Tab-separated table of C-alpha atoms in Angstrom:
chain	number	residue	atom	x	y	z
H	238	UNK	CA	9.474	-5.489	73.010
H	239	UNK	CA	11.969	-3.538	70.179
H	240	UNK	CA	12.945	-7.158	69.409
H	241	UNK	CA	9.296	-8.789	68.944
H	242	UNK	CA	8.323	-5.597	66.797
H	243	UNK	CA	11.292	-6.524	64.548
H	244	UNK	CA	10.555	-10.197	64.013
H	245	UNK	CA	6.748	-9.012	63.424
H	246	UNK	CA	8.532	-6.664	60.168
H	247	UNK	CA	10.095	-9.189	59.036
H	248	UNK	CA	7.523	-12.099	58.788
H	249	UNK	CA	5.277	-9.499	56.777
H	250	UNK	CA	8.394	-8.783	54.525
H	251	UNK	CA	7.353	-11.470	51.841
H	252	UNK	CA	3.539	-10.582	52.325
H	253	UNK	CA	5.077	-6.820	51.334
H	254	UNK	CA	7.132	-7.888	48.677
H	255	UNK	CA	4.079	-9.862	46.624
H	256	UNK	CA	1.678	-7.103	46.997
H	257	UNK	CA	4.580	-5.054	45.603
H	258	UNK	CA	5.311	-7.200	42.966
H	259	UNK	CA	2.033	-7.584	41.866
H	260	UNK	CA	1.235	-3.521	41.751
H	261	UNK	CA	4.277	-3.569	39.470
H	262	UNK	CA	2.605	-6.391	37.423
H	263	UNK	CA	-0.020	-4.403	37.252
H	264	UNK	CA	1.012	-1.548	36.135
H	265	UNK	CA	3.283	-3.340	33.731
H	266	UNK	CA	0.300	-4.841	32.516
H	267	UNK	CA	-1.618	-1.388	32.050
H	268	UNK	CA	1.626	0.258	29.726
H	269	UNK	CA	1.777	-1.986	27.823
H	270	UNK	CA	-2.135	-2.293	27.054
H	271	UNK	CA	-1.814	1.622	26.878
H	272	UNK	CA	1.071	0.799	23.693
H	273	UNK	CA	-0.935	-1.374	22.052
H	274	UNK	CA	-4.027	0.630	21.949
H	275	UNK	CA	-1.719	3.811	20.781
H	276	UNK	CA	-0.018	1.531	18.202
H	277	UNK	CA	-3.615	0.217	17.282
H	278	UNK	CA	-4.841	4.159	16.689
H	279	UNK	CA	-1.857	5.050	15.359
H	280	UNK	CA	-2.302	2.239	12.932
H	281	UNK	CA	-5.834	3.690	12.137
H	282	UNK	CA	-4.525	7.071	11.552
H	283	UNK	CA	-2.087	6.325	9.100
H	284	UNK	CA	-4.255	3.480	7.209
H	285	UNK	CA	-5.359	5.563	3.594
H	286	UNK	CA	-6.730	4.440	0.778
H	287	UNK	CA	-4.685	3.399	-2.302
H	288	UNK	CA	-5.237	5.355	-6.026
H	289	UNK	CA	-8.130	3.455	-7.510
H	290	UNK	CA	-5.800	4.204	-10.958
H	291	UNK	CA	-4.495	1.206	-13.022
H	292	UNK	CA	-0.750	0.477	-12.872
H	293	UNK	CA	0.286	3.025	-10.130
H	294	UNK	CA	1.811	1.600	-7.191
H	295	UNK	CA	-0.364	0.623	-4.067
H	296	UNK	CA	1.477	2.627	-1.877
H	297	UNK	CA	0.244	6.042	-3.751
H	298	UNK	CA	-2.952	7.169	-2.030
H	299	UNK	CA	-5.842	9.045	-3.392
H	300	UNK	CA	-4.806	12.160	-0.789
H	301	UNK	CA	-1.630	11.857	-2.706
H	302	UNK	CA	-3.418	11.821	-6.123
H	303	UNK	CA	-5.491	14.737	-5.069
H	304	UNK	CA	-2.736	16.953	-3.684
H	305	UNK	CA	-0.798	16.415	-6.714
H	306	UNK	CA	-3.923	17.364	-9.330
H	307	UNK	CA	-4.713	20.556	-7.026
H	308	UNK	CA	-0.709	21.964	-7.024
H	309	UNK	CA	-1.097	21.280	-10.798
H	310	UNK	CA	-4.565	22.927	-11.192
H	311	UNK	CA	-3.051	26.114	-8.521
H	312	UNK	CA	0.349	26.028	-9.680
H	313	UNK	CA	0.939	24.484	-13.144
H	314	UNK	CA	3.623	21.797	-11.869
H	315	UNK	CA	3.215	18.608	-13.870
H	316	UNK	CA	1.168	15.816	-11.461
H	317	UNK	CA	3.464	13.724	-13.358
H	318	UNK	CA	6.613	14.796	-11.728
H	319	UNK	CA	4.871	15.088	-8.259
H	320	UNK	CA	3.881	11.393	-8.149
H	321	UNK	CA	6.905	10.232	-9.532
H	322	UNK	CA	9.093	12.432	-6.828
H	323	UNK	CA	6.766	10.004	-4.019
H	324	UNK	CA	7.822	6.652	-5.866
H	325	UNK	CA	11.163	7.543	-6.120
H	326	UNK	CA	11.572	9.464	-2.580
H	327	UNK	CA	9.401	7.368	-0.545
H	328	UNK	CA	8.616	4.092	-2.427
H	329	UNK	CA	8.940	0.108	-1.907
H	330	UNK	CA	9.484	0.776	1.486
H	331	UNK	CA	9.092	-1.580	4.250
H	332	UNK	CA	6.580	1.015	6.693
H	333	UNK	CA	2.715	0.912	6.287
H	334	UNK	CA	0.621	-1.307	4.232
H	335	UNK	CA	2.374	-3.078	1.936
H	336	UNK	CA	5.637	-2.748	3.842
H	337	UNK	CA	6.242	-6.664	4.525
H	338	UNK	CA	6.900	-7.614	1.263
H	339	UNK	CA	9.052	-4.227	-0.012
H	340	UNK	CA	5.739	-2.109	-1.202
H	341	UNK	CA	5.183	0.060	1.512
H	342	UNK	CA	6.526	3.647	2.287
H	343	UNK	CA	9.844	4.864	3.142
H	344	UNK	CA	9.851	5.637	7.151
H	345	UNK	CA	9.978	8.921	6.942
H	346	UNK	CA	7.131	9.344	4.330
H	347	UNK	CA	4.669	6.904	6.509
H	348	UNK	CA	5.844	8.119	9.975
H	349	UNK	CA	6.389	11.985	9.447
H	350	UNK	CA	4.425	12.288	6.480
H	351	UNK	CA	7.515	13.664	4.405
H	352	UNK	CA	7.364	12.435	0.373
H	353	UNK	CA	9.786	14.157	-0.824
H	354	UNK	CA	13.005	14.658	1.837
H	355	UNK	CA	12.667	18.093	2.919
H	356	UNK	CA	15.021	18.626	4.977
H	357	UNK	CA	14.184	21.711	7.609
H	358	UNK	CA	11.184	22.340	10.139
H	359	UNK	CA	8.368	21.228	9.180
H	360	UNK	CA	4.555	22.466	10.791
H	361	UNK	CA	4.715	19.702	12.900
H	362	UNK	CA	8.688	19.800	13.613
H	363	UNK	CA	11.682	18.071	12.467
H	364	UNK	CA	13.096	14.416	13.050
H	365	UNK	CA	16.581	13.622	12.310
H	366	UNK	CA	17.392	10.949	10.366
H	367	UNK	CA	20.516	9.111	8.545
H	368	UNK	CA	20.050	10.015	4.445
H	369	UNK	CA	22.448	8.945	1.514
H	370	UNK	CA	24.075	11.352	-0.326
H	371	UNK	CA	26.468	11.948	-3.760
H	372	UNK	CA	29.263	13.991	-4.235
H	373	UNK	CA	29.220	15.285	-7.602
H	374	UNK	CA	31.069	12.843	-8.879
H	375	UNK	CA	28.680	10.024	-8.257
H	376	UNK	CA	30.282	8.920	-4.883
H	377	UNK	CA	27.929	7.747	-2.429
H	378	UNK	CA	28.080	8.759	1.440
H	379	UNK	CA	25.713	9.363	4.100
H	380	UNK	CA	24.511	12.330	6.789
H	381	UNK	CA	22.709	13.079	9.694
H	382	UNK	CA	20.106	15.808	8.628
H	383	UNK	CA	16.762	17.571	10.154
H	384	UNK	CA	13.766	16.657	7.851
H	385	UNK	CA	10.052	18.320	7.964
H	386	UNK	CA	7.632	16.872	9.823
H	387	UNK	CA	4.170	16.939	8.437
H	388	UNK	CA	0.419	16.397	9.650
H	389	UNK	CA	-0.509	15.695	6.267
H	390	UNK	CA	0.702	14.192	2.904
H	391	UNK	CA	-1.398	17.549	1.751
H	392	UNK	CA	0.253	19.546	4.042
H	393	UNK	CA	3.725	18.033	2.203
H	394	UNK	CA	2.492	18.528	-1.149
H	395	UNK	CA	1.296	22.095	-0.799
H	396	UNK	CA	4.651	23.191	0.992
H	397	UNK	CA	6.914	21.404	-1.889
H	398	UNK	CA	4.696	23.711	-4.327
H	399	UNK	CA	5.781	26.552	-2.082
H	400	UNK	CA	9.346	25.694	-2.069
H	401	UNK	CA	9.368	24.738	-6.192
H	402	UNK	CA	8.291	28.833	-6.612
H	403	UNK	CA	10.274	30.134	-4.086
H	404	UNK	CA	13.702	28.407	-5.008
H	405	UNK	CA	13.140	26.693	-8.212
H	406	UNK	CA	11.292	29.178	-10.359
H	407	UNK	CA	14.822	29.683	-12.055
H	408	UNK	CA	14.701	26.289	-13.374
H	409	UNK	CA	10.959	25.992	-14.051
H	410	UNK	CA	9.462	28.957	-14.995
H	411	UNK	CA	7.431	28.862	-18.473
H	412	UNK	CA	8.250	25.166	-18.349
H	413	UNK	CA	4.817	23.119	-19.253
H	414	UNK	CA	6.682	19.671	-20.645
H	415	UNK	CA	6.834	17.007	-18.005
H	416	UNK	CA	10.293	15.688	-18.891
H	417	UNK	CA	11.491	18.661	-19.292
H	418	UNK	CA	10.069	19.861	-15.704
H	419	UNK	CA	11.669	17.040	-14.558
H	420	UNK	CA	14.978	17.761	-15.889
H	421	UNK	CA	15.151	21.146	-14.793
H	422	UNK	CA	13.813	20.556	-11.586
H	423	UNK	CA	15.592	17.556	-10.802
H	424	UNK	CA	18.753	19.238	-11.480
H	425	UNK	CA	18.619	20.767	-7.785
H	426	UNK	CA	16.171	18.865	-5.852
H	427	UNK	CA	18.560	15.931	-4.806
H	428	UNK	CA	22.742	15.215	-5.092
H	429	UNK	CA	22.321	12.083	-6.732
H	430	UNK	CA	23.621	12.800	-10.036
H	431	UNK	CA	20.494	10.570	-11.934
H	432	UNK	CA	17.701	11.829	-10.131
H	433	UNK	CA	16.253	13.482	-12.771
H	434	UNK	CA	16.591	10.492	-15.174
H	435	UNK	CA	15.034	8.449	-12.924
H	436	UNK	CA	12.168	10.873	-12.470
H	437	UNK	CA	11.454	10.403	-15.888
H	438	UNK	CA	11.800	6.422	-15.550
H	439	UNK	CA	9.000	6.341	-13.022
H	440	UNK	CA	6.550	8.309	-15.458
H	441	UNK	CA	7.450	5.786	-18.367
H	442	UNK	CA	7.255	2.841	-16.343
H	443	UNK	CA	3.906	3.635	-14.921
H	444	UNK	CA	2.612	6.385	-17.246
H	445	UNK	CA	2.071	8.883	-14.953
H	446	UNK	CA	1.494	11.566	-17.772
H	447	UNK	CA	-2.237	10.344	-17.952
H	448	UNK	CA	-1.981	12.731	-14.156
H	449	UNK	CA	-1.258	16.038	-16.157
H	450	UNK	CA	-4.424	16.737	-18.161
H	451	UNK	CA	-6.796	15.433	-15.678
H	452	UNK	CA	-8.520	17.389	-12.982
H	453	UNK	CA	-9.187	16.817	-9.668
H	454	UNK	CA	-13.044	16.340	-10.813
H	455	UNK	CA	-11.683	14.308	-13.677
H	456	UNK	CA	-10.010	11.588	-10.676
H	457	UNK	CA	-12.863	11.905	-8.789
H	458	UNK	CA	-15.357	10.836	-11.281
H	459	UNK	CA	-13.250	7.626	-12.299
H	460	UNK	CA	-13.038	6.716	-8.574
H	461	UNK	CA	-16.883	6.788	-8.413
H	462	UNK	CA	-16.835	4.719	-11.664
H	463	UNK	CA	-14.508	1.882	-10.448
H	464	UNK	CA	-15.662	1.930	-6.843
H	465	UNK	CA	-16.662	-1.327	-5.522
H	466	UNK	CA	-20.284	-2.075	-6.109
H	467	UNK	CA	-23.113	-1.642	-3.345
H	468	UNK	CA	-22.336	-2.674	-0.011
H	469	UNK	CA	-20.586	-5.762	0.975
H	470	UNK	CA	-22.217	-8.905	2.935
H	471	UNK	CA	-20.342	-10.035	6.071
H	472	UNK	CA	-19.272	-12.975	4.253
H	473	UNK	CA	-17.767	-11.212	1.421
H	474	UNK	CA	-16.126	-9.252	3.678
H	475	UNK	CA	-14.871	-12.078	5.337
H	476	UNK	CA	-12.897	-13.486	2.634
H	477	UNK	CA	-11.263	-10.537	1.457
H	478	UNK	CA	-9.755	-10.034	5.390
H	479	UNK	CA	-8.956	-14.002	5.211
H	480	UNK	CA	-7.390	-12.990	1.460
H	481	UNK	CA	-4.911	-9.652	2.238
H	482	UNK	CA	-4.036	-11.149	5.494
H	483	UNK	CA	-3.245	-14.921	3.481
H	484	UNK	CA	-4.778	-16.540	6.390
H	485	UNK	CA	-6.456	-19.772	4.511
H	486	UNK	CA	-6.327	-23.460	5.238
H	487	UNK	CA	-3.753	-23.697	2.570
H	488	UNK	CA	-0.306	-22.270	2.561
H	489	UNK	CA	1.317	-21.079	-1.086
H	490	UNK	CA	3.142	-22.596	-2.353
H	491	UNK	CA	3.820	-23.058	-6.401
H	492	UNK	CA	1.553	-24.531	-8.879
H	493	UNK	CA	-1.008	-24.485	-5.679
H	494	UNK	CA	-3.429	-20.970	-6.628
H	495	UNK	CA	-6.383	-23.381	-7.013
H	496	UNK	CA	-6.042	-24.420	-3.496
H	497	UNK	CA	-5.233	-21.345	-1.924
H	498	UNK	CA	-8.370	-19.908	-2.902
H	499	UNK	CA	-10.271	-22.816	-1.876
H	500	UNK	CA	-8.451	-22.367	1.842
H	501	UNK	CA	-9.539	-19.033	1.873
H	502	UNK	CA	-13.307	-20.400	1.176
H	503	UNK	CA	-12.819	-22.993	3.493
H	504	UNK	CA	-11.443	-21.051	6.092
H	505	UNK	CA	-14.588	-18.766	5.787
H	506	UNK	CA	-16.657	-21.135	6.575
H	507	UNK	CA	-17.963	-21.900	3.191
H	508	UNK	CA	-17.501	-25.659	1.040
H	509	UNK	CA	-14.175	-26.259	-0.126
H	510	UNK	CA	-14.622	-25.387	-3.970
H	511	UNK	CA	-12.959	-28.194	-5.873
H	512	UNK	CA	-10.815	-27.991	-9.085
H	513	UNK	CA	-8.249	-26.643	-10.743
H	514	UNK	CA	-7.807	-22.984	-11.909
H	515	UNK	CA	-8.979	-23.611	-15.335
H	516	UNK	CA	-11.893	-25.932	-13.611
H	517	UNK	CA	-13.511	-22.871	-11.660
H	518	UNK	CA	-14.307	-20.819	-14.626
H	519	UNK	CA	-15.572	-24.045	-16.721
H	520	UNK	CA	-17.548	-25.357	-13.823
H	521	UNK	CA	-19.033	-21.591	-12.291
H	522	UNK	CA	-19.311	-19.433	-15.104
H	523	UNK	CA	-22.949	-19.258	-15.071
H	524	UNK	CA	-22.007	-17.575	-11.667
H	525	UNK	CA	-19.977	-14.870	-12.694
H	526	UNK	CA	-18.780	-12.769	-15.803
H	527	UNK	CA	-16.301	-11.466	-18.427
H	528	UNK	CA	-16.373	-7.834	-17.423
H	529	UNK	CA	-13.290	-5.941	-15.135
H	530	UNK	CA	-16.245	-3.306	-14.181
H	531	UNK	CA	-17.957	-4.066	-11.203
H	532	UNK	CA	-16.064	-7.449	-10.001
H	533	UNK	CA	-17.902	-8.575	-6.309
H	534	UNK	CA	-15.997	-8.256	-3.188
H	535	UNK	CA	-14.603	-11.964	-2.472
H	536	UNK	CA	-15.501	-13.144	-5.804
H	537	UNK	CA	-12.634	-15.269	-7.757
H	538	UNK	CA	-10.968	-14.340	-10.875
H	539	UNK	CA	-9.646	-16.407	-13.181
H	540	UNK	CA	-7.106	-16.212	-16.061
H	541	UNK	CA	-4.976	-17.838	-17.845
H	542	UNK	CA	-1.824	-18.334	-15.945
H	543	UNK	CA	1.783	-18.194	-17.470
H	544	UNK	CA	3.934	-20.640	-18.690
H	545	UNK	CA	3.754	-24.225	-19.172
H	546	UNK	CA	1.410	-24.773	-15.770
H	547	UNK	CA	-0.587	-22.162	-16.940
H	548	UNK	CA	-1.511	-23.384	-20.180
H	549	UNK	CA	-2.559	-26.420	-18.549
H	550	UNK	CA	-4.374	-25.179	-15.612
H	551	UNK	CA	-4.872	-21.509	-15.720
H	552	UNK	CA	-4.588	-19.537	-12.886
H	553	UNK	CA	-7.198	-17.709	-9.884
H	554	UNK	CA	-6.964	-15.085	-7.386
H	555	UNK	CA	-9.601	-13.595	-4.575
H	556	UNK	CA	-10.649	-10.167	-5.443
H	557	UNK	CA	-10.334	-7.856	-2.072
H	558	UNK	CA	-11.872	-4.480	-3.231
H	559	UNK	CA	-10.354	-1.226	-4.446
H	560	UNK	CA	-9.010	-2.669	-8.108
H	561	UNK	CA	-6.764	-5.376	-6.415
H	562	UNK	CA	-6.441	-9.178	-6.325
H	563	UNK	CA	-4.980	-11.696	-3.821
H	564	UNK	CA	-3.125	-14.458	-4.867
H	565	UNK	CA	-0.628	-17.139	-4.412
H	566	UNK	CA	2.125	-17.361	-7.288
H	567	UNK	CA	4.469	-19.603	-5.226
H	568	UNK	CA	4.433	-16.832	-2.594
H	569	UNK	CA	1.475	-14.658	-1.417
H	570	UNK	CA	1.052	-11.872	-3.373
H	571	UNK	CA	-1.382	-8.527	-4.076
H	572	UNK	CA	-1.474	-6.866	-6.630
H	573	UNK	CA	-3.607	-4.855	-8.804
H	574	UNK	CA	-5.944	-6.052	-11.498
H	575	UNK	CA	-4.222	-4.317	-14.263
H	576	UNK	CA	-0.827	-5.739	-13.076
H	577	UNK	CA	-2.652	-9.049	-12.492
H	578	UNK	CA	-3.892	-9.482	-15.894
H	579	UNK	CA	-0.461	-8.354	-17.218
H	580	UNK	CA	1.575	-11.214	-16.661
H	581	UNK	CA	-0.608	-13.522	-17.531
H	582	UNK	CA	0.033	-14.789	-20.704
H	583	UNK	CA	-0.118	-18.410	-21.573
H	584	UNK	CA	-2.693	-19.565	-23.498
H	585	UNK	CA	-4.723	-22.130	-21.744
H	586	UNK	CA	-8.231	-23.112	-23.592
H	587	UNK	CA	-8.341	-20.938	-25.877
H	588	UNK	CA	-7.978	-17.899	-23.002
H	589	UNK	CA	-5.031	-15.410	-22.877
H	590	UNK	CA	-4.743	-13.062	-19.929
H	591	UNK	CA	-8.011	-12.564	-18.451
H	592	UNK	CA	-10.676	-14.747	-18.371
H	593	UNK	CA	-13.648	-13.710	-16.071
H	594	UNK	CA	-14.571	-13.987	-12.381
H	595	UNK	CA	-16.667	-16.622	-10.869
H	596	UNK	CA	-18.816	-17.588	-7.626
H	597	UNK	CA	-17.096	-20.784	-6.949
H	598	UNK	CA	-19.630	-23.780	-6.567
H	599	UNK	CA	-22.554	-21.203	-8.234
H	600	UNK	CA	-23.208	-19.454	-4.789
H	601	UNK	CA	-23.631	-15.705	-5.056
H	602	UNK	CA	-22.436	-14.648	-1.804
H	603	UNK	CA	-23.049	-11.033	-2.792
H	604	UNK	CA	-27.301	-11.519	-2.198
């Protein structure tokens, strides 16, 4: 009897071991569904929207804008020197939007919401984390420190106000002149021996100055001016994802912008526009206009292109909302209007720089 209850175990060993297996599949199954949706609403959380400003990087958000305009307006700290602390703290980093191709945020600014490097507790903890250093001779080596943890890039901005008057106020007390802010602040802040010079880089390069006689009003009545106009169909809306995400019929590759946009088209379903760059504004202009103010989700813009191909043919990108342009220049690339008119200029036509946008085969897709 003991012996026929022992073979009976053991023929239902492998039934056993697949129900077990398959629980564990199961369950395997249900983690990792759980990580993606986390990593989906983390995602979410995290996405912000980019300074509608010319010539700023994409990576600076309007919460960043704002914070910096309401320490100014409650402290009297240059916005100037704020902004250019995130680019040069936190900047062409590889985390967050942007990230893949080197304009993103620094980890520890997208993650943990520090811009600056605090280093200390933070209201939402610390995370420790490998940081280079100088020695005050200019040698480089690195640490292991504690930084703050933040819920907020507000929450960051407000307590680096806090910390500039309780340990700087030394250094910047009576001090109104950006560079000068910067100097004496810099000083201090960080042990690389240039930081303060390249402070003051960042607000030439990208004229942050413009930051420290504006108000918070001031920023938010330009946003409302160059805010995308009305609201968006769903095939407009549908280019611009096929656009950021460069997810057209036709790869870039150089001397090829033409056809990238027209993959984009054709990959929203729409006729394959025809022509090259220079061809889309002579052929659609009836379409379209002349005017940077109020450019139409998904519409094309066209200018003139650089160098010797682009005095030939020109050159055309998709606009995807918020003041930037998607566009193939041998690689996929975004950038802003500003810095996509910048570049451009070859003469091709009779046109230098900008040219106009354009509804390619004369189809308003915004009606």
């Amino acid at each position: 009897m003991k012996i026929l209850k022992k073979v009976g175990f053991l023929s239902l060993f492998p039934i056993l071991l697949l129900a077990a297996l398959i629980i564990a599949s199961i369950a395997s199954f249900q983690e990792s569904k759980v990580f993606v949706l986390k990593k989906k609403a983390e995602e979410e959380q995290h996405a912000d929207v980019s300074t509608a400003l010319s010539g700023i990087p994409s990576f600076i958000t309007d919460e960043m804008i704002i914070g910096a305009l309401n320490t100014q307006a409650q402290y009297g700290y240059p916005a100037s020197v704020c902004i250019a602390q995130v680019i040069g703290e936190s900047g062409f980093g590889r985390y967050g939007p942007g990230g893949e191709s080197g304009q993103g945020l620094s980890q520890l600014a997208y993650e943990y919401k520090n811009l600056f490097g605090i280093k200390g507790t933070g209201p939402a903890g610390s995370v420790n984390m490998v940081t280079g250093e100088q020695t005050s001779n200019g040698d480089d080596f690195t640490i292991t420190a504690g930084f703050r943890v933040y819920h907020n890039y507000t929450e960051c901005i407000n307590d680096r106000a806090v910390l500039l008057t309780d340990v700087y106020s030394d250094l910047i007390a009576g001090v109104t002149d950006a560079k000068e802010f910067a100097q004496q602040m810099g000083s201090r802040w960080a042990t690389d021996i240039r930081y303060a010079e390249k402070l003051i880089n960042h607000m030439d390069n990208f004229n942050l100055y413009r930051l420290d006689t504006m108000t918070v009003e001031d920023y938010e009545e330009y946003q409302n001016s160059h805010s995308d106009p009305g609201e968006a169909t769903e095939i407009q809306l549908r280019i611009c994802e096929i656009a950021k995400n460069n997810q057209g019929t036709i790869p870039c590759t150089p001397d090829m912008c033409a056809a990238w946009v027209s993959g984009v088209y054709q990959a929203a379903g729409l006729p394959y526009p025809t022509g090259n760059a220079i061809d889309f504004w002579n052929k659609w202009k009836s379409s379209g206009s002349t005017s940077k103010d109020n450019i139409p989700l998904g519409a094309v813009v066209c200018g003139s292109g650089s160098g010797y191909m682009g005095s030939i043919y020109g050159h055309v990108g998709i606009y995807i909302g918020n003041g930037k342009v998607a566009n193939n220049i041998g690689t996929f690339s975004v950038e802003t209007l500003d810095q996509w008119c910048s570049w451009q200029t070859a003469t091709c036509q009779g046109h230098t720089g900008w040219i106009g946008w354009v509804w390619p085969n004369n189809q308003p897709l915004n009606q």
